[in-house]
Each structure stands twice: as C-alpha cells, then as structure tokens.
PDB file of C-alpha atoms and ligand atoms in Angstrom:
ATOM      1  CA  MET A 835      57.798 -35.626   1.992  1.00 92.00           C
ATOM      2  CA  THR A 836      54.059 -36.059   1.496  1.00 98.00           C
ATOM      3  CA  ARG A 837      51.857 -34.854   4.343  1.00 98.00           C
ATOM      4  CA  PHE A 838      48.165 -35.663   4.763  1.00 99.00           C
ATOM      5  CA  HIS A 839      44.999 -33.856   5.858  1.00 99.00           C
ATOM      6  CA  PHE A 840      42.241 -36.127   7.252  1.00 99.00           C
ATOM      7  CA  ASP A 841      38.535 -35.220   6.847  1.00 99.00           C
ATOM      8  CA  CYS A 842      36.106 -37.451   8.777  1.00 98.00           C
ATOM      9  CA  ASP A 843      32.817 -38.027  10.650  1.00 98.00           C
ATOM     10  CA  PRO A 844      33.749 -40.482  13.422  1.00 98.00           C
ATOM     11  CA  GLY A 845      32.149 -42.981  13.194  1.00 96.00           C
ATOM     12  CA  HIS A 846      33.499 -46.456  14.046  1.00 98.00           C
ATOM     13  CA  ASP A 847      35.424 -47.087  10.840  1.00 98.00           C
ATOM     14  CA  ASP A 848      36.561 -43.444  10.832  1.00 98.00           C
ATOM     15  CA  ALA A 849      38.106 -44.022  14.278  1.00 98.00           C
ATOM     16  CA  VAL A 850      39.999 -47.045  12.954  1.00 98.00           C
ATOM     17  CA  ALA A 851      41.141 -45.166   9.845  1.00 98.00           C
ATOM     18  CA  LEU A 852      42.255 -42.148  11.887  1.00 98.00           C
ATOM     19  CA  LEU A 853      44.319 -44.301  14.237  1.00 98.00           C
ATOM     20  CA  VAL A 854      45.983 -46.135  11.331  1.00 98.00           C
ATOM     21  CA  ALA A 855      46.672 -42.885   9.468  1.00 98.00           C
ATOM     22  CA  ALA A 856      48.002 -41.118  12.570  1.00 98.00           C
ATOM     23  CA  LYS A 857      50.369 -44.008  13.328  1.00 98.00           C
ATOM     24  CA  LEU A 858      51.752 -44.518   9.816  1.00 98.00           C
ATOM     25  CA  LEU A 859      51.437 -41.180   7.996  1.00 98.00           C
ATOM     26  CA  ASP A 860      52.404 -37.569   8.672  1.00 98.00           C
ATOM     27  CA  LEU A 861      49.046 -35.907   9.421  1.00 98.00           C
ATOM     28  CA  THR A 862      48.920 -32.101   9.340  1.00 98.00           C
ATOM     29  CA  GLY A 863      45.403 -31.858  10.742  1.00 98.00           C
ATOM     30  CA  VAL A 864      41.899 -33.237  10.972  1.00 99.00           C
ATOM     31  CA  SER A 865      38.587 -31.673   9.968  1.00 99.00           C
ATOM     32  CA  THR A 866      35.206 -32.998  11.017  1.00 98.00           C
ATOM     33  CA  VAL A 867      31.903 -32.889   9.182  1.00 98.00           C
ATOM     34  CA  PHE A 868      28.322 -34.043   9.820  1.00 98.00           C
ATOM     35  CA  GLY A 869      27.608 -37.569   8.613  1.00 98.00           C
ATOM     36  CA  ASN A 870      27.516 -40.602  10.849  1.00 97.00           C
ATOM     37  CA  SER A 871      26.194 -38.271  13.567  1.00 97.00           C
ATOM     38  CA  ASN A 872      25.742 -34.523  14.026  1.00 98.00           C
ATOM     39  CA  ILE A 873      28.742 -32.186  13.859  1.00 98.00           C
ATOM     40  CA  THR A 874      28.923 -31.743  17.641  1.00 98.00           C
ATOM     41  CA  ASN A 875      29.209 -35.496  18.130  1.00 98.00           C
ATOM     42  CA  THR A 876      31.645 -36.175  15.272  1.00 98.00           C
ATOM     43  CA  THR A 877      33.911 -33.346  16.480  1.00 98.00           C
ATOM     44  CA  ARG A 878      33.823 -34.564  20.073  1.00 98.00           C
ATOM     45  CA  ASN A 879      34.584 -38.110  18.894  1.00 98.00           C
ATOM     46  CA  ALA A 880      37.579 -37.008  16.795  1.00 98.00           C
ATOM     47  CA  LEU A 881      39.017 -35.069  19.749  1.00 98.00           C
ATOM     48  CA  ALA A 882      38.350 -37.968  22.137  1.00 98.00           C
ATOM     49  CA  ILE A 883      40.063 -40.521  19.848  1.00 98.00           C
ATOM     50  CA  LEU A 884      43.171 -38.364  19.398  1.00 98.00           C
ATOM     51  CA  GLU A 885      43.348 -37.568  23.095  1.00 98.00           C
ATOM     52  CA  ALA A 886      42.995 -41.234  24.066  1.00 97.00           C
ATOM     53  CA  ALA A 887      45.802 -42.033  21.617  1.00 97.00           C
ATOM     54  CA  ASP A 888      47.942 -39.238  23.102  1.00 97.00           C
ATOM     55  CA  LEU A 889      48.241 -37.558  19.705  1.00 97.00           C
ATOM     56  CA  SER A 890      48.338 -33.779  19.393  1.00 96.00           C
ATOM     57  CA  ILE A 891      46.986 -33.278  15.874  1.00 98.00           C
ATOM     58  CA  PRO A 892      44.898 -30.098  15.387  1.00 98.00           C
ATOM     59  CA  VAL A 893      41.176 -30.611  14.794  1.00 98.00           C
ATOM     60  CA  ALA A 894      38.887 -28.085  13.079  1.00 98.00           C
ATOM     61  CA  LYS A 895      35.132 -28.380  13.393  1.00 98.00           C
ATOM     62  CA  GLY A 896      33.605 -28.416   9.925  1.00 98.00           C
ATOM     63  CA  ILE A 897      30.184 -28.063   8.374  1.00 98.00           C
ATOM     64  CA  GLY A 898      27.006 -29.422   9.947  1.00 98.00           C
ATOM     65  CA  LYS A 899      24.779 -29.822   6.903  1.00 98.00           C
ATOM     66  CA  PRO A 900      24.986 -30.519   3.180  1.00 98.00           C
ATOM     67  CA  LEU A 901      25.169 -27.794   0.529  1.00 98.00           C
ATOM     68  CA  VAL A 902      21.518 -28.260  -0.521  1.00 96.00           C
ATOM     69  CA  ASP A 903      19.474 -30.727   1.544  1.00 91.00           C
ATOM     70  CA  ASN A 904      18.967 -31.241   5.253  1.00 92.00           C
ATOM     71  CA  ALA A 905      21.509 -33.355   7.112  1.00 92.00           C
ATOM     72  CA  ILE A 906      21.039 -37.109   7.336  1.00 92.00           C
ATOM     73  CA  ASN A 907      22.902 -39.342   9.779  1.00 92.00           C
ATOM     74  CA  ALA A 908      23.877 -42.994  10.227  1.00 92.00           C
ATOM     75  CA  GLU A 909      22.999 -43.350  13.902  1.00 92.00           C
ATOM     76  CA  SER A 910      21.245 -46.626  13.063  1.00 91.00           C
ATOM     77  CA  VAL A 911      24.734 -48.015  12.329  1.00 91.00           C
ATOM     78  CA  HIS A 912      26.971 -45.929  14.641  1.00 93.00           C
ATOM     79  CA  GLY A 913      24.609 -45.225  17.575  1.00 95.00           C
ATOM     80  CA  LYS A 914      23.366 -41.981  19.117  1.00 95.00           C
ATOM     81  CA  SER A 915      26.872 -40.706  19.932  1.00 97.00           C
ATOM     82  CA  GLY A 916      28.264 -41.682  16.514  1.00 97.00           C
ATOM     83  CA  LEU A 917      30.778 -43.926  18.294  1.00 98.00           C
ATOM     84  CA  ASP A 918      28.681 -46.058  20.634  1.00 97.00           C
ATOM     85  CA  GLY A 919      30.513 -48.771  22.520  1.00 97.00           C
ATOM     86  CA  ALA A 920      33.854 -46.934  22.748  1.00 97.00           C
ATOM     87  CA  ASN A 921      33.048 -45.170  26.028  1.00 94.00           C
ATOM     88  CA  LEU A 922      35.980 -42.777  25.648  1.00 96.00           C
ATOM     89  CA  PRO A 923      36.310 -40.040  28.278  1.00 96.00           C
ATOM     90  CA  PRO A 924      35.030 -36.605  27.174  1.00 96.00           C
ATOM     91  CA  PRO A 925      37.955 -34.750  25.591  1.00 98.00           C
ATOM     92  CA  ALA A 926      39.624 -31.836  27.373  1.00 97.00           C
ATOM     93  CA  THR A 927      41.079 -30.458  24.120  1.00 97.00           C
ATOM     94  CA  LYS A 928      39.082 -28.019  21.992  1.00 98.00           C
ATOM     95  CA  PRO A 929      38.842 -27.632  18.224  1.00 98.00           C
ATOM     96  CA  LEU A 930      40.761 -24.837  16.481  1.00 98.00           C
ATOM     97  CA  SER A 931      39.075 -21.453  16.153  1.00 98.00           C
ATOM     98  CA  ILE A 932      39.007 -21.782  12.337  1.00 98.00           C
ATOM     99  CA  SER A 933      36.489 -23.941  10.429  1.00 98.00           C
ATOM    100  CA  GLY A 934      37.164 -27.258   8.690  1.00 98.00           C
ATOM    101  CA  PRO A 935      37.199 -25.690   5.194  1.00 98.00           C
ATOM    102  CA  GLU A 936      39.498 -22.891   6.433  1.00 98.00           C
ATOM    103  CA  LEU A 937      41.946 -25.452   7.808  1.00 98.00           C
ATOM    104  CA  ILE A 938      41.931 -27.286   4.458  1.00 99.00           C
ATOM    105  CA  ILE A 939      42.561 -24.023   2.562  1.00 98.00           C
ATOM    106  CA  ASN A 940      45.369 -22.891   4.891  1.00 98.00           C
ATOM    107  CA  THR A 941      47.036 -26.292   4.818  1.00 98.00           C
ATOM    108  CA  ALA A 942      46.835 -26.581   1.028  1.00 98.00           C
ATOM    109  CA  ARG A 943      48.438 -23.143   0.660  1.00 98.00           C
ATOM    110  CA  GLN A 944      51.213 -23.977   3.145  1.00 98.00           C
ATOM    111  CA  GLU A 945      52.137 -27.533   2.175  1.00 98.00           C
ATOM    112  CA  ASP A 946      53.958 -28.267  -1.085  1.00 97.00           C
ATOM    113  CA  ASP A 947      53.138 -31.986  -1.113  1.00 98.00           C
ATOM    114  CA  LEU A 948      49.666 -32.419   0.404  1.00 98.00           C
ATOM    115  CA  LYS A 949      47.201 -35.256  -0.067  1.00 98.00           C
ATOM    116  CA  VAL A 950      43.731 -35.240   1.475  1.00 99.00           C
ATOM    117  CA  ILE A 951      42.074 -38.348   2.898  1.00 99.00           C
ATOM    118  CA  ALA A 952      38.275 -37.895   2.833  1.00 99.00           C
ATOM    119  CA  VAL A 953      36.122 -40.510   4.566  1.00 98.00           C
ATOM    120  CA  ALA A 954      32.850 -38.647   5.103  1.00 98.00           C
ATOM    121  CA  PRO A 955      30.394 -36.436   3.174  1.00 98.00           C
ATOM    122  CA  LEU A 956      32.491 -34.147   0.959  1.00 98.00           C
ATOM    123  CA  THR A 957      30.965 -30.867   2.182  1.00 98.00           C
ATOM    124  CA  ASN A 958      34.117 -29.415   3.804  1.00 98.00           C
ATOM    125  CA  ILE A 959      36.286 -30.181   0.805  1.00 98.00           C
ATOM    126  CA  ALA A 960      33.785 -28.856  -1.752  1.00 98.00           C
ATOM    127  CA  THR A 961      33.372 -25.676   0.296  1.00 98.00           C
ATOM    128  CA  ALA A 962      37.142 -25.209   0.473  1.00 98.00           C
ATOM    129  CA  ILE A 963      37.412 -25.640  -3.318  1.00 98.00           C
ATOM    130  CA  VAL A 964      34.589 -23.148  -4.003  1.00 98.00           C
ATOM    131  CA  ASP A 965      35.928 -20.582  -1.516  1.00 98.00           C
ATOM    132  CA  ALA A 966      39.572 -20.907  -2.644  1.00 98.00           C
ATOM    133  CA  PRO A 967      39.818 -22.307  -6.189  1.00 98.00           C
ATOM    134  CA  ASP A 968      43.622 -21.863  -6.093  1.00 98.00           C
ATOM    135  CA  ILE A 969      43.889 -24.948  -3.856  1.00 98.00           C
ATOM    136  CA  ARG A 970      42.958 -27.129  -6.838  1.00 98.00           C
ATOM    137  CA  ASP A 971      46.565 -26.744  -7.987  1.00 98.00           C
ATOM    138  CA  ARG A 972      47.976 -27.264  -4.504  1.00 98.00           C
ATOM    139  CA  ILE A 973      46.374 -30.585  -3.484  1.00 98.00           C
ATOM    140  CA  ARG A 974      48.172 -33.510  -5.106  1.00 98.00           C
ATOM    141  CA  GLU A 975      45.391 -36.044  -4.594  1.00 98.00           C
ATOM    142  CA  ILE A 976      42.167 -36.673  -2.670  1.00 98.00           C
ATOM    143  CA  SER A 977      41.616 -40.234  -1.489  1.00 99.00           C
ATOM    144  CA  ILE A 978      37.884 -40.720  -1.013  1.00 99.00           C
ATOM    145  CA  MET A 979      35.993 -43.497   0.733  1.00 98.00           C
ATOM    146  CA  GLY A 980      32.690 -43.084  -0.985  1.00 98.00           C
ATOM    147  CA  GLY A 981      30.480 -44.284  -3.776  1.00 98.00           C
ATOM    148  CA  SER A 982      30.529 -47.659  -5.441  1.00 98.00           C
ATOM    149  CA  THR A 983      30.953 -49.192  -8.871  1.00 98.00           C
ATOM    150  CA  THR A 984      27.915 -51.359  -8.061  1.00 97.00           C
ATOM    151  CA  PHE A 985      25.333 -51.198  -5.225  1.00 97.00           C
ATOM    152  CA  GLY A 986      24.681 -48.605  -2.530  1.00 97.00           C
ATOM    153  CA  ASN A 987      23.956 -48.769   1.179  1.00 96.00           C
ATOM    154  CA  ALA A 988      22.046 -45.543   1.992  1.00 96.00           C
ATOM    155  CA  THR A 989      19.805 -46.351  -0.998  1.00 97.00           C
ATOM    156  CA  PRO A 990      19.948 -49.302  -3.415  1.00 97.00           C
ATOM    157  CA  ALA A 991      22.011 -47.072  -5.729  1.00 98.00           C
ATOM    158  CA  ALA A 992      23.891 -44.639  -3.478  1.00 98.00           C
ATOM    159  CA  GLU A 993      26.614 -44.978  -0.877  1.00 98.00           C
ATOM    160  CA  PHE A 994      26.154 -42.977   2.355  1.00 98.00           C
ATOM    161  CA  ASN A 995      29.005 -40.407   2.065  1.00 98.00           C
ATOM    162  CA  ILE A 996      28.002 -39.395  -1.465  1.00 98.00           C
ATOM    163  CA  HIS A 997      24.263 -39.638  -0.800  1.00 98.00           C
ATOM    164  CA  ALA A 998      24.636 -37.321   2.224  1.00 98.00           C
ATOM    165  CA  ASP A 999      25.804 -34.463  -0.032  1.00 98.00           C
ATOM    166  CA  PRO A1000      25.739 -35.263  -3.768  1.00 98.00           C
ATOM    167  CA  GLU A1001      26.299 -31.632  -4.841  1.00 98.00           C
ATOM    168  CA  ALA A1002      29.491 -31.476  -2.778  1.00 98.00           C
ATOM    169  CA  ALA A1003      30.674 -34.789  -4.212  1.00 98.00           C
ATOM    170  CA  ALA A1004      30.037 -33.524  -7.750  1.00 98.00           C
ATOM    171  CA  ILE A1005      32.174 -30.430  -7.083  1.00 98.00           C
ATOM    172  CA  VAL A1006      35.035 -32.573  -5.773  1.00 98.00           C
ATOM    173  CA  PHE A1007      34.933 -35.169  -8.576  1.00 98.00           C
ATOM    174  CA  ASN A1008      34.810 -32.394 -11.199  1.00 98.00           C
ATOM    175  CA  SER A1009      37.461 -30.205  -9.544  1.00 98.00           C
ATOM    176  CA  GLY A1010      40.372 -31.405 -11.641  1.00 98.00           C
ATOM    177  CA  ILE A1011      42.209 -32.544  -8.496  1.00 98.00           C
ATOM    178  CA  PRO A1012      43.360 -36.173  -8.990  1.00 98.00           C
ATOM    179  CA  ILE A1013      40.884 -38.470  -7.201  1.00 98.00           C
ATOM    180  CA  ARG A1014      41.430 -41.916  -5.724  1.00 98.00           C
ATOM    181  CA  MET A1015      38.119 -43.552  -4.853  1.00 98.00           C
ATOM    182  CA  VAL A1016      37.353 -46.683  -2.886  1.00 98.00           C
ATOM    183  CA  GLY A1017      33.708 -47.676  -2.762  1.00 98.00           C
ATOM    184  CA  LEU A1018      31.408 -50.330  -1.341  1.00 98.00           C
ATOM    185  CA  ASN A1019      32.207 -52.739  -4.186  1.00 98.00           C
ATOM    186  CA  VAL A1020      35.573 -53.224  -2.437  1.00 98.00           C
ATOM    187  CA  THR A1021      35.071 -52.130   1.185  1.00 98.00           C
ATOM    188  CA  THR A1022      32.218 -54.564   1.900  1.00 98.00           C
ATOM    189  CA  THR A1023      34.153 -57.640   0.755  1.00 98.00           C
ATOM    190  CA  PHE A1024      35.981 -58.115   4.093  1.00 98.00           C
ATOM    191  CA  GLY A1025      35.936 -56.926   7.685  1.00 98.00           C
ATOM    192  CA  ILE A1026      36.550 -57.459  11.378  1.00 98.00           C
ATOM    193  CA  THR A1027      35.175 -60.736  12.792  1.00 98.00           C
ATOM    194  CA  VAL A1028      33.871 -61.532  16.254  1.00 98.00           C
ATOM    195  CA  THR A1029      37.150 -63.317  17.057  1.00 98.00           C
ATOM    196  CA  GLN A1030      39.100 -60.197  16.153  1.00 98.00           C
ATOM    197  CA  VAL A1031      36.799 -58.033  18.297  1.00 98.00           C
ATOM    198  CA  GLN A1032      37.440 -60.392  21.218  1.00 98.00           C
ATOM    199  CA  SER A1033      41.172 -60.190  20.612  1.00 98.00           C
ATOM    200  CA  LEU A1034      40.993 -56.355  20.775  1.00 98.00           C
ATOM    201  CA  LEU A1035      38.949 -56.532  23.974  1.00 97.00           C
ATOM    202  CA  ALA A1036      41.628 -58.775  25.496  1.00 97.00           C
ATOM    203  CA  THR A1037      44.514 -56.435  24.557  1.00 95.00           C
ATOM    204  CA  SER A1038      46.530 -54.799  27.324  1.00 93.00           C
ATOM    205  CA  GLY A1039      46.380 -51.400  25.547  1.00 93.00           C
ATOM    206  CA  LYS A1040      43.513 -49.279  26.821  1.00 95.00           C
ATOM    207  CA  LEU A1041      42.812 -47.662  23.457  1.00 96.00           C
ATOM    208  CA  ALA A1042      42.651 -51.003  21.617  1.00 96.00           C
ATOM    209  CA  ARG A1043      40.139 -52.178  24.242  1.00 97.00           C
ATOM    210  CA  ALA A1044      38.020 -49.040  23.716  1.00 97.00           C
ATOM    211  CA  ILE A1045      38.037 -49.576  19.952  1.00 98.00           C
ATOM    212  CA  GLY A1046      37.223 -53.253  20.603  1.00 98.00           C
ATOM    213  CA  GLY A1047      34.133 -52.076  22.507  1.00 98.00           C
ATOM    214  CA  ALA A1048      33.198 -49.780  19.653  1.00 98.00           C
ATOM    215  CA  LEU A1049      33.662 -52.510  17.048  1.00 98.00           C
ATOM    216  CA  ASP A1050      31.614 -54.923  19.145  1.00 98.00           C
ATOM    217  CA  PHE A1051      28.675 -52.471  18.921  1.00 98.00           C
ATOM    218  CA  TYR A1052      29.291 -51.848  15.199  1.00 97.00           C
ATOM    219  CA  LEU A1053      29.609 -55.560  14.348  1.00 97.00           C
ATOM    220  CA  ASN A1054      26.276 -56.251  16.059  1.00 97.00           C
ATOM    221  CA  LYS A1055      24.670 -53.562  13.905  1.00 96.00           C
ATOM    222  CA  GLN A1056      26.231 -55.021  10.749  1.00 95.00           C
ATOM    223  CA  GLN A1057      24.829 -58.427  11.703  1.00 95.00           C
ATOM    224  CA  SER A1058      21.322 -57.181  12.442  1.00 94.00           C
ATOM    225  CA  LEU A1059      21.033 -54.599   9.642  1.00 93.00           C
ATOM    226  CA  TYR A1060      22.957 -56.193   6.773  1.00 91.00           C
ATOM    227  CA  ARG A1061      23.141 -59.853   7.918  1.00 93.00           C
ATOM    228  CA  ARG A1062      26.934 -59.705   7.641  1.00 94.00           C
ATOM    229  CA  GLU A1063      29.235 -61.831   9.794  1.00 94.00           C
ATOM    230  CA  TYR A1064      31.984 -59.204   9.733  1.00 97.00           C
ATOM    231  CA  ALA A1065      32.212 -55.449  10.175  1.00 97.00           C
ATOM    232  CA  PRO A1066      33.556 -53.628   7.102  1.00 98.00           C
ATOM    233  CA  VAL A1067      36.209 -51.024   7.901  1.00 98.00           C
ATOM    234  CA  HIS A1068      35.344 -48.876   4.875  1.00 98.00           C
ATOM    235  CA  ASP A1069      37.373 -45.793   5.744  1.00 98.00           C
ATOM    236  CA  VAL A1070      40.746 -47.427   6.275  1.00 98.00           C
ATOM    237  CA  CYS A1071      40.636 -48.384   2.586  1.00 98.00           C
ATOM    238  CA  ALA A1072      41.236 -44.702   1.764  1.00 99.00           C
ATOM    239  CA  VAL A1073      44.367 -44.757   3.955  1.00 98.00           C
ATOM    240  CA  ALA A1074      45.888 -48.095   2.868  1.00 98.00           C
ATOM    241  CA  PRO A1075      46.927 -46.886  -0.628  1.00 98.00           C
ATOM    242  CA  TYR A1076      49.431 -44.568   1.109  1.00 98.00           C
ATOM    243  CA  THR A1077      50.714 -46.983   3.740  1.00 98.00           C
ATOM    244  CA  HIS A1078      50.691 -50.227   1.688  1.00 98.00           C
ATOM    245  CA  PRO A1079      50.170 -49.366  -2.009  1.00 98.00           C
ATOM    246  CA  ALA A1080      50.058 -53.000  -3.164  1.00 98.00           C
ATOM    247  CA  LEU A1081      46.961 -53.913  -1.129  1.00 98.00           C
ATOM    248  CA  ILE A1082      44.309 -52.264  -3.311  1.00 98.00           C
ATOM    249  CA  ARG A1083      44.158 -52.402  -7.104  1.00 98.00           C
ATOM    250  CA  HIS A1084      42.723 -49.366  -8.883  1.00 98.00           C
ATOM    251  CA  GLU A1085      41.605 -48.740 -12.455  1.00 97.00           C
ATOM    252  CA  ASN A1086      41.391 -45.324 -14.074  1.00 97.00           C
ATOM    253  CA  MET A1087      37.913 -44.318 -15.212  1.00 97.00           C
ATOM    254  CA  HIS A1088      35.511 -41.398 -15.388  1.00 97.00           C
ATOM    255  CA  VAL A1089      33.210 -40.953 -12.398  1.00 98.00           C
ATOM    256  CA  ASP A1090      30.166 -38.668 -12.393  1.00 98.00           C
ATOM    257  CA  VAL A1091      27.855 -38.056  -9.450  1.00 98.00           C
ATOM    258  CA  GLU A1092      24.107 -38.322 -10.062  1.00 98.00           C
ATOM    259  CA  CYS A1093      22.470 -35.298  -8.414  1.00 98.00           C
ATOM    260  CA  THR A1094      18.966 -35.447  -9.859  1.00 95.00           C
ATOM    261  CA  GLY A1095      17.828 -39.056 -10.311  1.00 94.00           C
ATOM    262  CA  LYS A1096      14.673 -39.909  -8.395  1.00 95.00           C
ATOM    263  CA  LEU A1097      15.968 -43.402  -7.647  1.00 97.00           C
ATOM    264  CA  THR A1098      19.668 -42.787  -8.085  1.00 98.00           C
ATOM    265  CA  ARG A1099      20.494 -39.425  -6.411  1.00 98.00           C
ATOM    266  CA  GLY A1100      23.979 -39.747  -4.899  1.00 98.00           C
ATOM    267  CA  GLN A1101      25.051 -42.643  -7.115  1.00 98.00           C
ATOM    268  CA  THR A1102      28.596 -42.599  -8.464  1.00 98.00           C
ATOM    269  CA  VAL A1103      28.282 -43.409 -12.150  1.00 98.00           C
ATOM    270  CA  CYS A1104      31.567 -45.154 -12.967  1.00 97.00           C
ATOM    271  CA  ASP A1105      32.380 -45.673 -16.624  1.00 95.00           C
ATOM    272  CA  GLN A1106      33.842 -49.182 -16.708  1.00 94.00           C
ATOM    273  CA  ARG A1107      33.080 -49.765 -20.377  1.00 90.00           C
ATOM    274  CA  ARG A1108      36.687 -49.442 -21.595  1.00 86.00           C
ATOM    275  CA  LEU A1109      35.045 -48.067 -24.707  1.00 84.00           C
ATOM    276  CA  SER A1110      36.718 -46.368 -27.621  1.00 81.00           C
ATOM    277  CA  ALA A1111      34.373 -43.874 -29.300  1.00 75.00           C
ATOM    278  CA  ALA A1112      31.584 -45.621 -31.215  1.00 76.00           C
ATOM    279  CA  GLU A1113      28.666 -44.228 -33.161  1.00 79.00           C
ATOM    280  CA  GLY A1114      25.395 -44.196 -31.239  1.00 84.00           C
ATOM    281  CA  LEU A1115      27.036 -44.760 -27.852  1.00 88.00           C
ATOM    282  CA  ALA A1116      27.719 -42.093 -25.222  1.00 87.00           C
ATOM    283  CA  PRO A1117      31.389 -41.259 -25.828  1.00 85.00           C
ATOM    284  CA  PRO A1118      33.760 -42.035 -22.958  1.00 86.00           C
ATOM    285  CA  LYS A1119      34.946 -39.005 -20.961  1.00 91.00           C
ATOM    286  CA  ALA A1120      38.563 -38.668 -19.851  1.00 92.00           C
ATOM    287  CA  SER A1121      39.361 -40.504 -16.641  1.00 95.00           C
ATOM    288  CA  ASN A1122      39.114 -38.355 -13.502  1.00 97.00           C
ATOM    289  CA  ALA A1123      39.598 -41.038 -10.860  1.00 98.00           C
ATOM    290  CA  ALA A1124      41.597 -44.114  -9.922  1.00 98.00           C
ATOM    291  CA  VAL A1125      38.820 -46.381  -8.668  1.00 98.00           C
ATOM    292  CA  ALA A1126      39.419 -49.389  -6.416  1.00 98.00           C
ATOM    293  CA  VAL A1127      38.352 -52.656  -8.021  1.00 98.00           C
ATOM    294  CA  GLN A1128      39.958 -55.270  -5.793  1.00 98.00           C
ATOM    295  CA  ALA A1129      41.637 -55.518  -2.365  1.00 98.00           C
ATOM    296  CA  ASP A1130      43.703 -57.899  -0.281  1.00 98.00           C
ATOM    297  CA  GLY A1131      41.222 -57.870   2.596  1.00 98.00           C
ATOM    298  CA  LYS A1132      43.180 -60.197   4.875  1.00 98.00           C
ATOM    299  CA  SER A1133      46.270 -58.000   4.753  1.00 98.00           C
ATOM    300  CA  ILE A1134      44.201 -54.851   5.370  1.00 98.00           C
ATOM    301  CA  ILE A1135      42.592 -56.430   8.439  1.00 98.00           C
ATOM    302  CA  ASP A1136      46.039 -57.582   9.665  1.00 98.00           C
ATOM    303  CA  LEU A1137      47.237 -53.999   9.255  1.00 98.00           C
ATOM    304  CA  VAL A1138      44.261 -52.691  11.258  1.00 98.00           C
ATOM    305  CA  MET A1139      44.675 -55.237  14.063  1.00 98.00           C
ATOM    306  CA  ASN A1140      48.440 -54.785  14.362  1.00 97.00           C
ATOM    307  CA  THR A1141      48.162 -51.001  14.359  1.00 98.00           C
ATOM    308  CA  LEU A1142      45.360 -50.844  16.927  1.00 97.00           C
ATOM    309  CA  GLN A1143      47.204 -53.274  19.191  1.00 96.00           C
ATOM    310  CA  SER A1144      50.395 -51.210  18.935  1.00 96.00           C
ATOM    311  CA  TYR A1145      48.792 -48.271  20.772  1.00 96.00           C
ATOM    312  CA  PRO A1146      49.671 -48.219  24.471  1.00 89.00           C
TER     313      PRO A1146
HETATM  314  C1  BDR B 258      30.732 -44.776   4.845  1.00 94.07           C
HETATM  315  O1  BDR B 258      29.606 -44.228   5.542  1.00 94.07           O
HETATM  316  C2  BDR B 258      29.887 -44.115   6.913  1.00 94.07           C
HETATM  317  O2  BDR B 258      28.836 -44.631   7.669  1.00 94.07           O
HETATM  318  C3  BDR B 258      31.195 -44.828   7.160  1.00 94.07           C
HETATM  319  O3  BDR B 258      31.938 -44.171   8.168  1.00 94.07           O
HETATM  320  C4  BDR B 258      31.890 -44.764   5.831  1.00 94.07           C
HETATM  321  O4  BDR B 258      32.630 -43.574   5.689  1.00 94.07           O
HETATM  322  C5  BDR B 258      30.354 -46.134   4.309  1.00 94.07           C
HETATM  323  O5  BDR B 258      29.272 -46.020   3.445  1.00 94.07           O
HETATM  324 CA1   CA B 259      33.141 -42.150   7.608  1.00 94.07          CA
END
C-alpha cells in the first residue's frame, strides 16, 4: 500500500493539509523547512499541530535557507509565529535527531511504494536528491503545491514556494521523478469563507476551534492583502489527488523553472502549447509533470471542513 512523506512549512494552509493527510493517508513522517516563517517556528508549529491532534508521526527539522539566496518568509500572510491565531500550546515532543533530507532519504530507501507531498520550498527534497541520487528510482511521485500556469503571488510571475528556492525547484522538476503540480491558477479559485471560519470556531472539537482561530487570522490577511473574500487552502490541493482523485483535473506538460530572469526568477514555465514540432518554434520537450488545470473547489472545501470537524 502507498505510504506518504509530508514536507511542509506550517503555515495556515500547511496545517490544514497536514491534518487532512494525517487523517486520510498513511504518513510515514514529516519534514519541515523554512518558508512561511523561519525553521524554528515551522518545526515548532508542525510538532504543535500533530500533538494537538494526538498523532504520533515523526518530525525531522529540515533546512533553514535556500540553496543559493538568503531565506525569505511569508510572515505578512502567516504572522510572526507562522501560524498566528491558532494559539496552540507549545509542543512537548521534539524533532528526530536526523535532518529533514536524511529522513526523506531513509524513508525512500525503506519504503517500496512511497509518494512525497511537498507544500513548501523544495530545499529539503532537492538536497535529498543531490545527496542520495538513488532515491530518484525509489520515490514513485512528488505532489507539489507550487508554481502556477499563469500569475504569481511572491512576484507578478513567481509563486512563493518556487520563488523561495528556484534552484531547488529546478533540481526537483528535472530529477526524473514523476511530478504532480498544483499551482495558483487552481488553488486561488476557491477557499474558506467567513461563514466556514465561524462554523469551525463553533465546533465542539478543540483542534477544529484552534484551526478556526488560525483561519480567521489568515482570512483577514487574504482580505487586506489580496482583496479576496475567501482564504485559499493551497496546500491541501497537493493532498486531494490521493484522497479524492476525481476532484482535480491534471494535464501532462513540460515544466521548467526560471532561475535567472530579472523579472521572472522562480516562475514555473509550463508548456501548454500542445505543439507538435514546427520549424522556427521552440520544440516541445517531453512532459515531466501532471499539472492541475481545474478543481472542484466546493468538494475540496467540504472535505477540509468535514475532516477538521472530525478531530476530537
Ligand atoms: C504557498 O506559499 C505558502 O505561503 C503557502 O503555505 C503555500 O504553500 C502558496 O503560494
Ligand atoms: Ca506551505
């Protein structure tokens, strides 16, 4: 049976995705990485979420900065702690003594049917691939929340997870491991509304109330920063293909990561031309990714709400 490794930077939507994945899939472990906040905060948040959910899934602290640049963060969206509004108690559990990339390598070598869910900058996964190239034949698929077939959010062209470490993303997309990608072109088309936040806050389950508090903070940021009336739950869209395969439609295409463009660094360049070779045009490269092009947003939000409310 397929088992899953989860790489994240919690992060409001990471918290939601982790809770959905932990409830519905067989998770072998979690690695954390810098991203929405610094590595100390994202690791503490991952441990706190799992502890509050009474889940004993091992967590390895990953890498705190990108392969080339200095670390950026998304505290303007997720707050100083990376998970503002949740007010979870500080976790008593500690991360493993091995690093995030080491956990990915060990798991890939142990598991015969492993898929990786990656909802953060791809630094841990790229490092694991560079340090242990044999895992390229061991990982059956990597499901990435990142990039876009259209616009960005960190810059007009680039989505945050890819923009935070374009060199790492390029290594992963060119690794030969099958990639499933869901980007902003799909993840921003639906989200959690104020009514749904209120429904979480009124739930008897303590964890659902904590996540309701977190999503209240996050929705306010989405309203003030992006003038959106709902809070996208980007990261759960990398989980849904494994729990409910009919909810997101993908198309196979070639994806490259722009690492040098002055205006476009971190952009995922998705070849949607459906072109057969033609003189004078850049020839199409073989597909390396199944890219999300459309989603049943209502059903994904129902899945999120029902799962969060099922936690005691
Ligand atoms: C992605 O960036 C992060 O802020 C979110 O957690 C998500 O993974 C969306 O661009
Ligand atoms: Ca994330």
